[in-house]
């Protein structure tokens, strides 16, 4: 392809002389889930052209970077997290030329582009895996995955007790080319997602090459899928206790968070550093503690890691304060920015999580009290955007979208739904295509319907309906991101200052700012900290001079001091 592909980001530079902070250290990064963002060709499925056309919206929103979930060639057994060709775009999303145009247009708008990299497993349709199956036992391609003979007299039992995250055993038995039952292969996710064997040098070589391919295309970074899973404990030992895997428990599992993964990231870091323009990587690493998460962002490893402990925290002041303190303390020794996230494509949107009492979990089908959920979600967002470090937004949260909790079973597509007898796997609820217009086919998502049904009235949440309405969630996000840009102190640093506050209230200080958060269901009187800048809900003008303000229930206010 042409040489302009390799052009690094050349927009406004935070790393200009005298200002050594990398752009990513306090960046607000917006996750686009391509199949549900905007449909450019009217086939009911979002695509890269749709994203490209909506880039001005994202620039206007005020985010610094866009992370795109996978758009690679894939049979879509797990919505693209099953990659058949890491260097090709799935025709449903477009072509490499579309990706090139998207990257160039984004850069012209001062937006960085982060792409998803899926190194733990490929698709079962990946050329290596297809050949491994076709060539049968003894094929050298089998060594790039985890093939093992089964247990039991005829090998009819899986090689160990590990279970798939999506339910059922983490092993599937193969059939030999002669039709006889053969070895088993490991898949921590769906059977269509065989795990790579990262002890094999060809796997490591291939991913170094894939990194370069996309860096040469001009991307600004990678979100590393299942970054904690690449290396498995030698001998693939049983875990006992029913083989249940725990994502956030106290134990290190033999398939997760093994120390060997860090060597992979040290190698990747040297590649990222070879490229101009501050290219980054962010780890999706589910680890037992934030301290172990910090290992992924040591100075010679990746740049950021998602803070799932924060995402899982309920709307209660003491829990929020604790997770903020623990997160900042864990990142400080390794010099990495803390990150904050409330929603993504794998969890119930926070406007719905917060609509139910604490303890509802990160995947729920309870609709709860929508008004309450939205009020808390807006307050939670202002708290998040007042914290030092980098924040991740998930498409549609700026519209205050709730999860769609009543999708009919026949519409559902999440592979974990099919593997868990319909008990589980409700990730489709946050993946419903987003509304751009009040009316019209799929509310402006595209001209040809929508791959998951949108609920009636979805247009009331649309960008069109909210734009210009000062009380809308969209305008709240726009205002918050404008303030954050105008006052770089908001995202900077590694600490917050806490002030005395009534029960259920947080008062935290940032340079030149206070942020007051009332997580209770009643108004609370506090000493007025300064001049109000932005509030997540209506605040009373207050009596002129008694020096106090009434903070409404479930409301966050930013103050200039
Ligand atoms: C990550 C992705 C999730 C996917 C899984 C397997 O957790 O976020 O969507 O199903 O990895 O790739």
Coordinates of C-alpha atoms and ligand atoms in Angstrom, one line a residue:
X1 CA 0.0 0.0 0.0
X2 CA 1.0 3.6 -0.2
X3 CA 3.6 5.3 2.0
X4 CA 1.2 7.6 3.8
X5 CA 0.0 4.5 5.8
X6 CA 2.9 4.8 8.2
X7 CA 2.3 8.4 9.1
X8 CA 2.4 8.7 12.9
X9 CA -0.1 10.8 14.7
X10 CA 0.7 14.5 14.1
X11 CA -2.0 16.3 15.9
X12 CA -1.7 18.6 18.9
X13 CA 1.1 17.1 21.0
X14 CA 1.1 16.7 24.7
X15 CA 4.7 15.7 24.4
X16 CA 5.9 19.0 23.1
X17 CA 9.2 20.2 24.5
X18 CA 8.9 21.0 28.2
X19 CA 5.8 18.8 28.6
X20 CA 6.9 15.3 29.0
X21 CA 3.6 13.7 29.9
X22 CA 2.6 11.1 27.3
X23 CA -0.8 11.8 25.7
X24 CA -2.1 8.6 27.2
X25 CA -1.5 9.4 30.8
X26 CA -4.7 11.3 31.3
X27 CA -6.4 10.4 28.0
X28 CA -10.2 9.8 27.7
X29 CA -10.5 6.8 25.4
X30 CA -13.8 6.0 23.8
X31 CA -14.6 2.4 22.9
X32 CA -16.3 1.8 19.6
X33 CA -18.0 -1.6 19.2
X34 CA -17.9 -1.5 15.4
X35 CA -20.9 -3.8 14.8
X36 CA -23.1 -1.5 16.9
X37 CA -21.9 2.0 16.3
X38 CA -22.8 3.1 12.8
X39 CA -23.8 1.1 9.6
X40 CA -22.3 2.7 6.5
X41 CA -23.6 0.3 3.9
X42 CA -27.1 -0.4 5.2
X43 CA -26.7 -4.2 5.9
X44 CA -27.8 -3.9 9.5
X45 CA -24.3 -4.4 10.8
X46 CA -22.0 -1.5 11.8
X47 CA -18.8 -1.1 9.8
X48 CA -15.6 0.9 9.5
X49 CA -17.1 3.4 7.0
X50 CA -19.8 4.1 9.5
X51 CA -17.3 4.8 12.2
X52 CA -15.3 7.0 9.9
X53 CA -18.3 9.1 9.1
X54 CA -19.1 9.6 12.7
X55 CA -15.5 10.6 13.7
X56 CA -16.5 14.3 13.8
X57 CA -19.1 13.4 16.4
X58 CA -16.3 11.8 18.5
X59 CA -14.0 14.7 18.1
X60 CA -16.8 17.0 19.1
X61 CA -17.5 15.0 22.2
X62 CA -14.0 15.7 23.3
X63 CA -12.4 12.3 23.6
X64 CA -8.6 11.8 22.9
X65 CA -8.7 8.4 21.4
X66 CA -10.9 5.7 20.0
X67 CA -10.5 2.1 20.8
X68 CA -12.1 -0.2 18.2
X69 CA -13.2 -3.7 19.2
X70 CA -12.1 -6.3 16.6
X71 CA -12.9 -5.8 13.0
X72 CA -10.6 -8.6 11.6
X73 CA -11.6 -11.4 9.3
X74 CA -13.6 -13.7 11.6
X75 CA -16.5 -16.2 11.5
X76 CA -17.9 -14.1 14.4
X77 CA -18.4 -16.9 16.8
X78 CA -17.6 -14.4 19.5
X79 CA -18.4 -11.1 17.8
X80 CA -14.9 -10.9 16.2
X81 CA -12.9 -12.0 19.2
X82 CA -12.3 -15.1 17.2
X83 CA -9.8 -13.9 14.5
X84 CA -9.2 -16.0 11.4
X85 CA -6.7 -13.5 9.8
X86 CA -5.1 -10.8 11.9
X87 CA -4.0 -8.8 8.9
X88 CA -7.4 -8.6 7.1
X89 CA -10.6 -6.8 7.7
X90 CA -13.8 -8.8 7.8
X91 CA -15.8 -8.0 4.7
X92 CA -18.8 -7.2 7.0
X93 CA -16.7 -4.3 8.4
X94 CA -15.0 -3.2 5.1
X95 CA -11.5 -3.4 3.7
X96 CA -8.0 -2.4 4.6
X97 CA -8.5 0.8 2.6
X98 CA -11.4 1.6 4.9
X99 CA -9.2 1.1 7.9
X100 CA -6.5 3.3 6.3
X101 CA -9.1 6.0 5.6
X102 CA -10.4 5.7 9.2
X103 CA -6.9 6.1 10.7
X104 CA -6.0 9.0 8.5
X105 CA -9.3 10.9 9.1
X106 CA -9.1 10.3 12.9
X107 CA -5.6 11.7 13.0
X108 CA -6.7 14.7 11.0
X109 CA -9.3 15.3 13.8
X110 CA -6.7 14.9 16.5
X111 CA -8.1 11.5 17.5
X112 CA -5.8 8.6 18.2
X113 CA -6.8 5.1 17.1
X114 CA -6.3 2.0 19.3
X115 CA -7.1 -1.4 17.8
X116 CA -7.9 -4.6 19.6
X117 CA -5.3 -7.4 19.5
X118 CA -6.5 -10.9 20.4
X119 CA -3.4 -13.0 21.2
X120 CA -4.7 -15.6 23.6
X121 CA -6.6 -17.6 21.0
X122 CA -7.4 -17.5 17.3
X123 CA -10.5 -18.6 15.5
X124 CA -10.9 -22.3 14.7
X125 CA -10.9 -21.0 11.1
X126 CA -7.4 -19.6 11.4
X127 CA -5.2 -21.2 8.8
X128 CA -2.8 -22.7 11.4
X129 CA -5.7 -24.4 13.3
X130 CA -7.4 -25.7 10.1
X131 CA -4.1 -27.2 9.0
X132 CA -3.4 -28.6 12.5
X133 CA -6.8 -30.5 12.3
X134 CA -6.4 -31.5 8.7
X135 CA -2.9 -32.8 9.1
X136 CA -3.8 -34.9 12.1
X137 CA -1.7 -36.1 15.0
X138 CA 2.0 -35.3 14.6
X139 CA 1.3 -32.1 12.6
X140 CA 3.8 -29.5 13.7
X141 CA 1.0 -26.9 13.5
X142 CA -0.6 -28.7 16.5
X143 CA 2.3 -27.5 18.7
X144 CA 1.1 -23.9 18.2
X145 CA -2.0 -24.7 20.1
X146 CA -2.7 -27.0 23.1
X147 CA -3.5 -30.5 21.8
X148 CA -3.5 -33.3 24.3
X149 CA -4.8 -36.9 24.5
X150 CA -7.9 -37.3 26.7
X151 CA -8.0 -39.2 29.9
X152 CA -9.9 -42.5 30.5
X153 CA -9.4 -45.8 28.7
X154 CA -10.3 -44.4 25.3
X155 CA -9.3 -40.9 25.9
X156 CA -12.9 -40.0 26.3
X157 CA -12.4 -37.6 29.2
X158 CA -10.9 -34.1 28.9
X159 CA -7.2 -33.8 29.6
X160 CA -7.8 -31.7 32.8
X161 CA -10.6 -30.1 34.8
X162 CA -10.5 -26.6 33.4
X163 CA -13.8 -25.0 32.5
X164 CA -14.5 -22.5 29.7
X165 CA -15.4 -19.0 30.7
X166 CA -18.4 -19.4 28.5
X167 CA -19.5 -22.6 30.4
X168 CA -18.7 -26.3 29.8
X169 CA -15.3 -27.9 29.6
X170 CA -12.4 -25.9 28.3
X171 CA -11.6 -28.8 25.9
X172 CA -13.1 -30.1 22.8
X173 CA -12.3 -33.5 21.3
X174 CA -11.1 -33.6 17.7
X175 CA -11.8 -36.2 15.0
X176 CA -8.7 -37.6 13.3
X177 CA -8.5 -37.4 9.5
X178 CA -9.4 -41.2 9.4
X179 CA -12.6 -40.5 11.3
X180 CA -11.5 -41.9 14.6
X181 CA -11.9 -39.9 17.8
X182 CA -8.7 -38.0 18.4
X183 CA -6.9 -35.6 20.8
X184 CA -8.5 -32.7 22.6
X185 CA -7.6 -29.0 22.2
X186 CA -7.8 -26.3 24.8
X187 CA -10.2 -23.3 24.5
X188 CA -10.6 -21.0 27.6
X189 CA -13.5 -19.4 25.7
X190 CA -15.8 -20.9 23.0
X191 CA -14.7 -24.1 21.1
X192 CA -14.3 -21.9 18.1
X193 CA -11.5 -20.0 19.9
X194 CA -8.6 -22.4 20.4
X195 CA -5.9 -21.1 22.7
X196 CA -2.4 -20.5 21.3
X197 CA 0.6 -22.2 22.8
X198 CA 2.8 -19.2 23.7
X199 CA 5.8 -21.4 24.5
X200 CA 6.1 -22.0 20.7
X201 CA 8.4 -19.4 19.1
X202 CA 6.3 -19.2 15.9
X203 CA 3.4 -17.8 18.0
X204 CA 5.5 -15.1 19.5
X205 CA 7.1 -14.3 16.1
X206 CA 3.8 -14.1 14.5
X207 CA 2.4 -11.6 17.0
X208 CA 5.5 -9.4 16.9
X209 CA 4.9 -9.3 13.1
X210 CA 1.2 -8.5 13.6
X211 CA 2.1 -5.7 15.9
X212 CA 4.3 -4.2 13.3
X213 CA 1.7 -4.6 10.6
X214 CA -0.8 -2.4 12.5
X215 CA 1.9 0.0 13.7
X216 CA 2.9 0.5 10.1
X217 CA -0.7 1.2 9.3
X218 CA -0.4 4.1 11.7
X219 CA -2.4 2.9 14.8
X220 CA -1.6 4.6 18.1
X221 CA -1.9 1.5 20.2
X222 CA -3.4 -1.8 21.1
X223 CA -6.0 -3.0 23.6
X224 CA -4.7 -6.5 24.5
X225 CA -7.5 -9.0 24.8
X226 CA -7.2 -11.5 27.7
X227 CA -3.7 -10.2 28.3
X228 CA -3.5 -12.4 31.5
X229 CA -4.1 -15.6 29.7
X230 CA -1.4 -16.2 27.2
X231 CA 0.9 -18.4 29.3
X232 CA -0.4 -21.5 30.9
X233 CA 1.3 -23.3 33.9
X234 CA 3.6 -26.1 32.8
X235 CA 1.9 -29.4 32.6
X236 CA -1.6 -27.8 32.5
X237 CA -2.4 -29.0 36.1
X238 CA -5.9 -29.6 37.4
X239 CA -7.2 -26.8 39.6
X240 CA -9.5 -28.9 41.7
X241 CA -12.7 -27.7 43.3
X242 CA -14.8 -28.4 40.3
X243 CA -12.4 -26.7 37.8
X244 CA -14.4 -23.4 38.2
X245 CA -12.3 -20.5 37.1
X246 CA -12.3 -17.4 39.1
X247 CA -11.7 -14.1 37.3
X248 CA -11.2 -12.0 40.4
X249 CA -10.4 -14.2 43.3
X250 CA -7.5 -14.6 45.6
X251 CA -5.8 -17.4 43.7
X252 CA -3.6 -17.3 40.7
X253 CA -5.1 -19.9 38.3
X254 CA -2.8 -22.1 36.2
X255 CA -4.2 -20.5 33.0
X256 CA -4.3 -16.9 34.1
X257 CA -1.8 -14.3 35.3
X258 CA 1.2 -16.6 35.0
X259 CA 4.4 -14.8 35.5
X260 CA 5.6 -15.8 32.1
X261 CA 3.2 -13.4 30.3
X262 CA 5.4 -10.5 31.3
X263 CA 8.2 -11.6 29.1
X264 CA 5.8 -11.3 26.1
X265 CA 5.0 -7.7 27.1
X266 CA 8.6 -6.7 27.6
X267 CA 9.2 -7.7 24.0
X268 CA 6.2 -5.9 22.8
X269 CA 7.3 -2.7 24.6
X270 CA 10.5 -2.6 22.7
X271 CA 8.6 -2.8 19.4
X272 CA 6.2 0.0 20.5
X273 CA 9.1 2.2 21.6
X274 CA 10.7 1.8 18.2
X275 CA 7.9 3.7 16.5
X276 CA 7.5 7.5 16.6
X277 CA 4.6 9.2 18.3
X278 CA 4.0 7.5 21.7
X279 CA 2.3 4.2 20.7
X280 CA 0.7 2.4 23.6
X281 CA -0.9 -0.8 24.8
X282 CA -3.5 -1.4 27.4
X283 CA -4.0 -4.7 29.0
X284 CA -7.3 -6.5 29.6
X285 CA -5.9 -8.3 32.6
X286 CA -8.2 -9.9 35.1
X287 CA -6.0 -10.6 38.1
X288 CA -6.7 -11.4 41.7
X289 CA -5.6 -7.9 42.9
X290 CA -4.8 -4.5 41.6
X291 CA -1.3 -5.0 42.8
X292 CA -1.0 -7.9 40.4
X293 CA -2.6 -5.8 37.7
X294 CA 0.2 -3.3 38.3
X295 CA 2.8 -5.9 37.1
X296 CA 1.4 -5.5 33.5
X297 CA 2.3 -1.8 33.5
X298 CA 5.8 -1.8 34.9
X299 CA 8.0 0.7 33.0
X300 CA 9.2 -1.8 30.5
X301 CA 5.8 -3.5 29.8
X302 CA 2.4 -2.2 28.8
X303 CA 1.2 1.4 29.4
X304 CA -2.1 0.9 31.0
X305 CA -4.4 -1.8 32.3
X306 CA -8.1 -1.7 32.8
X307 CA -9.3 -1.3 36.3
X308 CA -12.0 -3.9 36.6
X309 CA -12.1 -3.6 40.4
X310 CA -13.3 0.0 39.8
X311 CA -15.9 -1.2 37.3
X312 CA -17.2 -3.7 39.8
X313 CA -17.6 -1.3 42.7
X314 CA -21.1 -0.4 43.8
X315 CA -22.4 3.1 44.2
X316 CA -21.4 3.5 47.8
X317 CA -19.0 6.2 49.1
X318 CA -16.8 4.0 51.3
X319 CA -16.4 1.3 48.6
X320 CA -15.6 4.0 46.0
X321 CA -13.1 5.8 48.2
X322 CA -11.4 2.5 49.0
X323 CA -11.1 1.3 45.4
X324 CA -9.8 4.7 44.3
X325 CA -7.1 4.8 47.0
X326 CA -6.1 1.2 46.4
X327 CA -5.9 1.7 42.7
X328 CA -3.8 4.8 42.9
X329 CA -1.5 3.2 45.5
X330 CA -1.0 0.1 43.3
X331 CA 0.0 2.1 40.2
X332 CA 2.3 4.6 42.0
X333 CA 5.3 2.3 42.5
X334 CA 5.3 1.3 38.8
X335 CA 4.8 4.9 37.6
X336 CA 1.7 4.0 35.4
X337 CA -1.4 6.1 35.3
X338 CA -4.4 4.6 37.1
X339 CA -7.3 3.9 34.7
X340 CA -11.0 4.1 35.3
X341 CA -13.9 2.4 33.5
X342 CA -17.6 2.0 34.2
X343 CA -18.9 0.2 31.1
X344 CA -17.7 -1.9 28.2
X345 CA -19.0 -4.5 25.8
X346 CA -18.8 -7.3 28.3
X347 CA -20.8 -5.9 31.2
X348 CA -24.2 -4.4 31.9
X349 CA -24.2 -0.7 31.3
X350 CA -23.6 1.3 34.4
X351 CA -26.9 3.2 34.1
X352 CA -28.6 -0.2 34.6
X353 CA -26.2 -1.7 37.2
X354 CA -26.8 1.4 39.4
X355 CA -30.5 1.1 38.9
X356 CA -30.6 -1.9 41.3
X357 CA -29.4 -2.2 44.9
X358 CA -25.7 -2.9 45.5
X359 CA -24.6 -6.5 44.8
X360 CA -26.4 -6.8 41.5
X361 CA -23.1 -7.8 39.8
X362 CA -21.6 -6.7 36.5
X363 CA -24.0 -8.8 34.4
X364 CA -27.7 -8.5 35.2
X365 CA -31.0 -8.6 33.4
X366 CA -32.7 -6.5 36.1
X367 CA -34.0 -3.3 34.6
X368 CA -34.3 -1.7 38.1
X369 CA -35.3 1.9 38.6
X370 CA -34.2 3.6 35.4
X371 CA -34.5 7.2 36.6
X372 CA -32.4 6.3 39.7
X373 CA -29.9 4.4 37.5
X374 CA -29.4 7.3 35.2
X375 CA -29.0 9.8 38.0
X376 CA -26.3 7.7 39.6
X377 CA -24.7 6.9 36.3
X378 CA -24.3 10.6 35.6
X379 CA -22.9 11.2 39.0
X380 CA -20.5 8.2 38.7
X381 CA -19.2 9.6 35.4
X382 CA -18.4 13.0 36.8
X383 CA -16.6 11.3 39.7
X384 CA -14.6 9.1 37.2
X385 CA -13.6 12.0 35.1
X386 CA -12.3 13.9 38.1
X387 CA -9.8 11.2 39.0
X388 CA -6.1 11.3 38.0
X389 CA -5.2 9.0 35.1
X390 CA -7.0 7.8 32.1
X391 CA -10.7 7.1 31.7
X392 CA -12.4 4.7 29.3
X393 CA -15.9 5.3 27.9
X394 CA -18.1 2.8 26.2
X395 CA -20.2 3.9 23.2
X396 CA -23.6 5.0 24.2
X397 CA -22.9 5.8 27.8
X398 CA -22.7 9.4 26.8
X399 CA -26.4 9.0 25.8
X400 CA -27.1 7.5 29.2
X401 CA -28.2 4.3 27.5
X402 CA -29.6 1.6 29.7
X403 CA -28.9 -2.0 29.0
X404 CA -31.6 -3.7 26.9
X405 CA -32.7 -6.2 29.5
X406 CA -35.6 -7.8 27.6
X407 CA -34.1 -9.0 24.4
X408 CA -36.0 -12.0 23.2
X409 CA -34.0 -15.2 23.4
X410 CA -34.2 -15.8 19.6
X411 CA -32.4 -12.5 19.0
X412 CA -29.5 -13.2 21.3
X413 CA -26.1 -13.9 20.0
X414 CA -23.6 -14.0 22.8
X415 CA -21.9 -17.4 22.7
X416 CA -21.9 -17.7 26.4
X417 CA -25.7 -17.6 26.3
X418 CA -25.8 -20.8 24.2
X419 CA -23.2 -22.6 26.3
X420 CA -24.7 -21.8 29.7
X421 CA -28.3 -23.1 28.9
X422 CA -29.6 -19.5 28.7
X423 CA -28.7 -18.8 32.3
X424 CA -25.8 -16.6 31.6
X425 CA -24.2 -14.6 28.9
X426 CA -26.2 -11.5 28.8
X427 CA -23.6 -9.4 27.0
X428 CA -26.0 -8.7 24.1
X429 CA -27.9 -6.2 26.3
X430 CA -25.1 -3.6 26.1
X431 CA -24.4 -4.3 22.4
X432 CA -27.7 -3.0 20.9
X433 CA -26.9 -0.5 18.1
X434 CA -26.9 3.0 19.3
X435 CA -29.5 5.6 18.3
X436 CA -28.4 8.6 16.3
X437 CA -31.8 10.1 15.3
X438 CA -35.2 10.3 16.9
X439 CA -36.9 8.4 14.1
X440 CA -36.1 6.5 11.0
X441 CA -34.7 3.1 10.2
X442 CA -32.8 1.8 13.2
X443 CA -32.8 5.4 14.6
X444 CA -30.0 6.6 12.3
X445 CA -27.8 3.6 13.0
X446 CA -28.1 2.7 9.3
X447 CA -30.6 2.3 6.5
X448 CA -31.0 -1.5 6.8
X449 CA -32.2 -2.3 10.2
X450 CA -30.1 -3.5 13.1
X451 CA -28.5 -6.8 13.9
X452 CA -29.9 -6.8 17.4
X453 CA -33.4 -5.3 17.8
X454 CA -33.6 -1.8 19.3
X455 CA -36.3 -1.2 21.8
X456 CA -39.3 1.0 21.0
X457 CA -38.6 4.6 22.0
X458 CA -34.8 4.1 21.5
X459 CA -34.8 7.4 19.5
X460 CA -35.6 9.4 22.7
X461 CA -32.0 8.6 23.7
X462 CA -30.5 9.6 20.4
X463 CA -27.7 12.0 19.7
X464 CA -30.3 14.1 17.8
X465 CA -32.7 14.2 20.7
X466 CA -30.0 15.2 23.2
X467 CA -27.9 17.6 21.3
X468 CA -28.5 21.2 22.5
X469 CA -30.5 20.1 25.5
X470 CA -28.5 21.4 28.5
X471 CA -30.0 18.8 30.8
X472 CA -29.2 15.8 28.5
X473 CA -26.5 13.3 29.4
X474 CA -24.8 13.9 26.1
X475 CA -24.4 17.6 26.9
X476 CA -23.1 16.6 30.4
X477 CA -20.4 14.5 28.8
X478 CA -19.5 17.2 26.3
X479 CA -19.3 19.8 29.1
X480 CA -17.2 17.5 31.4
X481 CA -14.7 16.7 28.6
X482 CA -14.4 20.4 27.8
X483 CA -13.7 21.3 31.4
X484 CA -11.2 18.4 31.6
X485 CA -9.4 19.7 28.5
X486 CA -9.3 23.2 29.8
X487 CA -8.0 22.1 33.2
X488 CA -5.3 19.5 32.5
X489 CA -4.9 19.3 36.3
X490 CA -8.0 17.2 36.5
X491 CA -6.5 14.1 35.0
X492 CA -2.9 14.7 36.1
X493 CA -1.0 13.3 39.0
X494 CA -1.2 10.2 41.0
X495 CA -3.2 11.2 44.1
X496 CA -6.4 12.8 45.2
X497 CA -6.8 14.8 48.4
X498 CA -9.7 13.7 50.6
X499 CA -11.6 16.1 52.8
X500 CA -13.9 15.4 55.7
X501 CA -17.4 14.7 54.5
X502 CA -20.7 13.6 55.9
X503 CA -21.6 9.9 55.7
X504 CA -22.2 8.7 52.2
X505 CA -20.5 11.8 50.7
X506 CA -17.0 12.1 49.1
X507 CA -15.2 15.4 48.9
X508 CA -12.0 15.1 46.9
X509 CA -9.5 17.6 45.8
X510 CA -7.7 18.0 42.4
X511 CA -5.5 20.9 41.6
X512 CA -7.8 23.9 41.5
X513 CA -10.8 21.7 42.0
X514 CA -13.1 20.0 44.4
X515 CA -15.4 17.2 43.5
X516 CA -18.3 16.5 45.8
X517 CA -20.2 13.3 45.4
X518 CA -23.4 12.4 47.3
X519 CA -24.0 8.7 47.0
X520 CA -27.0 8.7 49.3
X521 CA -30.7 8.9 48.5
X522 CA -31.2 12.1 50.5
X523 CA -29.9 15.7 50.0
X524 CA -26.9 16.5 52.2
X525 CA -25.7 20.0 53.3
X526 CA -22.1 20.7 52.9
X527 CA -19.8 23.7 53.2
X528 CA -19.7 25.3 49.7
X529 CA -16.3 24.4 48.5
X530 CA -16.0 27.0 45.7
X531 CA -17.6 28.1 42.5
X532 CA -19.8 25.4 40.8
X533 CA -18.5 24.4 37.4
X534 CA -20.6 21.4 36.5
X535 CA -23.2 19.2 38.2
X536 CA -24.6 15.8 37.3
X537 CA -28.1 17.0 38.3
X538 CA -29.9 20.2 39.2
X539 CA -28.5 22.0 42.2
X540 CA -30.4 24.6 44.0
X541 CA -29.0 28.2 43.7
X542 CA -28.6 28.1 47.5
X543 CA -29.0 30.9 49.9
X544 CA -26.7 33.7 49.0
X545 CA -24.2 33.8 51.8
X546 CA -24.6 31.1 54.5
X547 CA -21.6 29.3 53.0
X548 CA -23.5 26.0 52.6
X549 CA -24.9 24.1 49.6
X550 CA -27.4 21.3 49.5
X551 CA -26.0 18.4 47.5
X552 CA -29.0 16.6 46.0
X553 CA -29.2 12.8 46.3
X554 CA -27.0 10.8 43.9
X555 CA -25.3 13.9 42.5
X556 CA -21.8 14.9 41.8
X557 CA -20.7 18.5 41.5
X558 CA -17.4 19.9 40.3
X559 CA -16.2 23.2 41.9
X560 CA -13.4 25.6 41.0
X561 CA -11.4 26.6 44.1
Ligands
LIG1 C1 -12.4 -10.5 26.2 C2 -13.4 -9.7 25.4 C3 -14.6 -10.5 25.3 C4 -14.3 -11.8 24.6 C5 -13.2 -12.6 25.3 C6 -12.6 -13.6 24.5 O1 -12.8 -10.7 27.5 O2 -13.6 -8.5 26.0 O3 -15.6 -9.8 24.6 O4 -15.5 -12.6 24.6 O5 -12.1 -11.7 25.6 O6 -11.9 -13.1 23.4

